Structure formats: structure tokens, C-alpha cells
Amino acid sequence: MIRVSGIAGTIIFGSLLGYSIFFGKIFNYCEHVLEIQSIEFSGLVTEKFHQAWNRNYHGLKIIDDNGEIIYLNLTNDLNFGKNGRSILWENLSQGDSIIKESGELGVRFKNHDQSWKMQKLKYDLTQCKN
């Protein structure tokens, strides 16, 4: 019985350690925010994606005016609606125009009513300061 619980404890500890190492190296919140802030594009939303099973991962697939595909991850945007997804994600549909300037967290978009709107993305930058 002691040996079985020791083996189970080792497996659980190893799984938790592996999980934290794996996800700690893949996602860095501050790098993500700086990347979102620095990105610049003008194009069309071609897809909205949402993976509820993957910690509510959601975002937009955009084709910019040069034909480049951009994936805009909105999972960590703190400006979220009732369903826990980004307000920008909620307000956009496939085919909507979207513009993002470098150095800003504001995104302009034009949807079915043909008027341009501005939506600010919101992130907690306090944890990114040294």
C-alpha cells in the first residue's frame, strides 16, 4: 500500500511539474501583451475561433491587405463580456474590416452597420514591470 501511494504521488508530482514547465515556457503573459501592442495590420476577419475546453481560448483569424494570415489571440483580454470572451471577439463577425496600429491596444473595426468603431483591449501590465 505504501509503495502504491508513493508511485501515485510521484506520478502526480511529475505530471504537475511537467505541466508547469511545459506551459510556463510556451506562454509568457508579458511577451504576449507586448506582441499584441506592437502588432499592426489592416484586413478582414475570416474566422472567429473558440475552444471552451482549452481554458476558453478564443481569437480571430485575419487576412491583412497583403494576404498575410494573422491570428489574434484574445483569451487574456480583460475587457470581456458576459460569456467570458473578449468584447472585441463578441462584436466582430466573419467579413468585418479591422485595423490595428502598432504601439496601441485600440482596434478599429467596421461591421454590418458600416460605421467604424473603436474597441480597446485591456491587459494587466502591472505584472510586466521589473
C-alpha positions as a Markdown table, in Angstrom:
| # | Residue | x | y | z |
|---|---|---|---|---|
| 1 | Met | 0.0 | 0.0 | 0.0 |
| 2 | Ile | 2.8 | 2.4 | 0.9 |
| 3 | Arg | 4.6 | 1.6 | -2.4 |
| 4 | Val | 1.4 | 2.2 | -4.5 |
| 5 | Ser | 0.8 | 5.6 | -2.8 |
| 6 | Gly | 4.5 | 6.5 | -3.3 |
| 7 | Ile | 4.2 | 5.7 | -7.0 |
| 8 | Ala | 0.9 | 7.6 | -7.3 |
| 9 | Gly | 2.4 | 10.6 | -5.6 |
| 10 | Thr | 5.5 | 10.5 | -7.9 |
| 11 | Ile | 3.2 | 10.4 | -10.9 |
| 12 | Ile | 1.1 | 13.3 | -9.7 |
| 13 | Phe | 4.1 | 15.4 | -8.8 |
| 14 | Gly | 5.8 | 14.6 | -12.1 |
| 15 | Ser | 2.6 | 15.5 | -14.0 |
| 16 | Leu | 2.3 | 18.8 | -12.2 |
| 17 | Leu | 5.9 | 19.7 | -12.7 |
| 18 | Gly | 5.8 | 18.7 | -16.4 |
| 19 | Tyr | 2.7 | 20.8 | -16.9 |
| 20 | Ser | 4.1 | 23.9 | -15.2 |
| 21 | Ile | 7.4 | 23.6 | -17.2 |
| 22 | Phe | 5.6 | 22.9 | -20.5 |
| 23 | Phe | 3.1 | 25.7 | -20.2 |
| 24 | Gly | 5.5 | 28.1 | -18.5 |
| 25 | Lys | 7.8 | 28.0 | -21.5 |
| 26 | Ile | 5.1 | 28.2 | -24.1 |
| 27 | Phe | 3.1 | 31.1 | -22.8 |
| 28 | Asn | 4.6 | 34.3 | -21.3 |
| 29 | Tyr | 1.9 | 36.9 | -20.5 |
| 30 | Cys | 4.1 | 39.9 | -20.7 |
| 31 | Glu | 5.6 | 38.8 | -24.1 |
| 32 | His | 2.0 | 38.2 | -25.3 |
| 33 | Val | 0.9 | 41.7 | -24.3 |
| 34 | Leu | 3.9 | 43.4 | -25.9 |
| 35 | Glu | 3.3 | 41.4 | -29.1 |
| 36 | Ile | -0.4 | 42.4 | -29.1 |
| 37 | Gln | 0.7 | 46.1 | -28.5 |
| 38 | Ser | 3.3 | 46.1 | -31.3 |
| 39 | Ile | 1.4 | 44.2 | -34.0 |
| 40 | Glu | 0.0 | 46.3 | -36.9 |
| 41 | Phe | -2.5 | 45.2 | -39.5 |
| 42 | Ser | -5.4 | 46.2 | -41.7 |
| 43 | Gly | -7.6 | 43.5 | -43.1 |
| 44 | Leu | -10.7 | 41.3 | -42.8 |
| 45 | Val | -11.8 | 38.9 | -40.2 |
| 46 | Thr | -12.0 | 35.5 | -41.9 |
| 47 | Glu | -12.7 | 33.3 | -38.8 |
| 48 | Lys | -13.7 | 33.6 | -35.1 |
| 49 | Phe | -12.4 | 30.7 | -33.1 |
| 50 | His | -13.3 | 29.5 | -29.6 |
| 51 | Gln | -12.1 | 26.4 | -27.7 |
| 52 | Ala | -14.0 | 26.2 | -24.4 |
| 53 | Trp | -12.1 | 23.0 | -23.5 |
| 54 | Asn | -8.8 | 24.9 | -23.8 |
| 55 | Arg | -9.2 | 27.4 | -21.0 |
| 56 | Asn | -11.6 | 29.5 | -23.0 |
| 57 | Tyr | -9.0 | 30.1 | -25.8 |
| 58 | His | -10.5 | 32.4 | -28.4 |
| 59 | Gly | -9.5 | 34.9 | -31.0 |
| 60 | Leu | -9.6 | 36.0 | -34.6 |
| 61 | Lys | -8.1 | 34.8 | -37.9 |
| 62 | Ile | -7.4 | 37.9 | -40.0 |
| 63 | Ile | -6.2 | 38.2 | -43.6 |
| 64 | Asp | -4.4 | 41.5 | -43.9 |
| 65 | Asp | -4.3 | 43.7 | -47.0 |
| 66 | Asn | -1.0 | 42.0 | -48.1 |
| 67 | Gly | -2.6 | 38.5 | -47.9 |
| 68 | Glu | -0.8 | 37.6 | -44.7 |
| 69 | Ile | -2.7 | 35.5 | -42.2 |
| 70 | Ile | -2.7 | 36.9 | -38.6 |
| 71 | Tyr | -4.0 | 35.0 | -35.6 |
| 72 | Leu | -5.1 | 37.5 | -32.8 |
| 73 | Asn | -5.3 | 35.6 | -29.5 |
| 74 | Leu | -7.9 | 37.5 | -27.3 |
| 75 | Thr | -8.1 | 35.0 | -24.5 |
| 76 | Asn | -6.3 | 37.3 | -22.0 |
| 77 | Asp | -8.1 | 40.5 | -22.9 |
| 78 | Leu | -9.5 | 41.7 | -19.6 |
| 79 | Asn | -12.2 | 43.7 | -21.4 |
| 80 | Phe | -14.6 | 40.8 | -21.6 |
| 81 | Gly | -18.4 | 40.4 | -21.9 |
| 82 | Lys | -21.0 | 38.2 | -20.1 |
| 83 | Asn | -19.8 | 35.0 | -21.6 |
| 84 | Gly | -16.2 | 35.5 | -20.5 |
| 85 | Arg | -14.9 | 36.2 | -24.0 |
| 86 | Ser | -13.3 | 39.4 | -25.3 |
| 87 | Ile | -15.8 | 42.2 | -26.1 |
| 88 | Leu | -13.9 | 42.7 | -29.4 |
| 89 | Trp | -14.5 | 39.0 | -30.2 |
| 90 | Glu | -18.2 | 39.4 | -29.4 |
| 91 | Asn | -18.6 | 42.5 | -31.6 |
| 92 | Leu | -16.9 | 41.1 | -34.7 |
| 93 | Ser | -18.2 | 38.7 | -37.4 |
| 94 | Gln | -16.6 | 37.0 | -40.3 |
| 95 | Gly | -16.1 | 39.5 | -43.1 |
| 96 | Asp | -15.7 | 42.6 | -40.9 |
| 97 | Ser | -12.9 | 45.1 | -41.6 |
| 98 | Ile | -10.4 | 45.5 | -38.8 |
| 99 | Ile | -7.4 | 47.9 | -38.3 |
| 100 | Lys | -4.8 | 47.8 | -35.5 |
| 101 | Glu | -1.9 | 50.3 | -35.3 |
| 102 | Ser | 1.4 | 49.5 | -33.8 |
| 103 | Gly | 2.0 | 50.7 | -30.2 |
| 104 | Glu | -1.7 | 50.8 | -29.3 |
| 105 | Leu | -4.1 | 48.5 | -27.7 |
| 106 | Gly | -7.1 | 50.0 | -29.5 |
| 107 | Val | -8.6 | 48.2 | -32.5 |
| 108 | Arg | -10.9 | 49.9 | -35.1 |
| 109 | Phe | -13.5 | 47.8 | -36.8 |
| 110 | Lys | -16.3 | 48.2 | -39.3 |
| 111 | Asn | -19.1 | 45.6 | -39.3 |
| 112 | His | -22.6 | 45.2 | -40.8 |
| 113 | Asp | -23.8 | 48.8 | -40.0 |
| 114 | Gln | -20.8 | 50.2 | -41.9 |
| 115 | Ser | -19.6 | 52.6 | -39.3 |
| 116 | Trp | -16.1 | 52.5 | -37.8 |
| 117 | Lys | -15.9 | 51.7 | -34.1 |
| 118 | Met | -13.0 | 51.6 | -31.6 |
| 119 | Gln | -12.5 | 48.8 | -29.0 |
| 120 | Lys | -9.7 | 49.0 | -26.5 |
| 121 | Leu | -8.0 | 45.7 | -25.5 |
| 122 | Lys | -7.3 | 45.7 | -21.7 |
| 123 | Tyr | -4.4 | 43.9 | -20.0 |
| 124 | Asp | -2.9 | 43.9 | -16.5 |
| 125 | Leu | 0.5 | 45.5 | -17.2 |
| 126 | Thr | 1.5 | 45.8 | -13.5 |
| 127 | Gln | 2.9 | 42.2 | -13.6 |
| 128 | Cys | 5.1 | 43.1 | -16.5 |
| 129 | Lys | 7.2 | 45.8 | -14.8 |
| 130 | Asn | 10.5 | 44.9 | -13.3 |
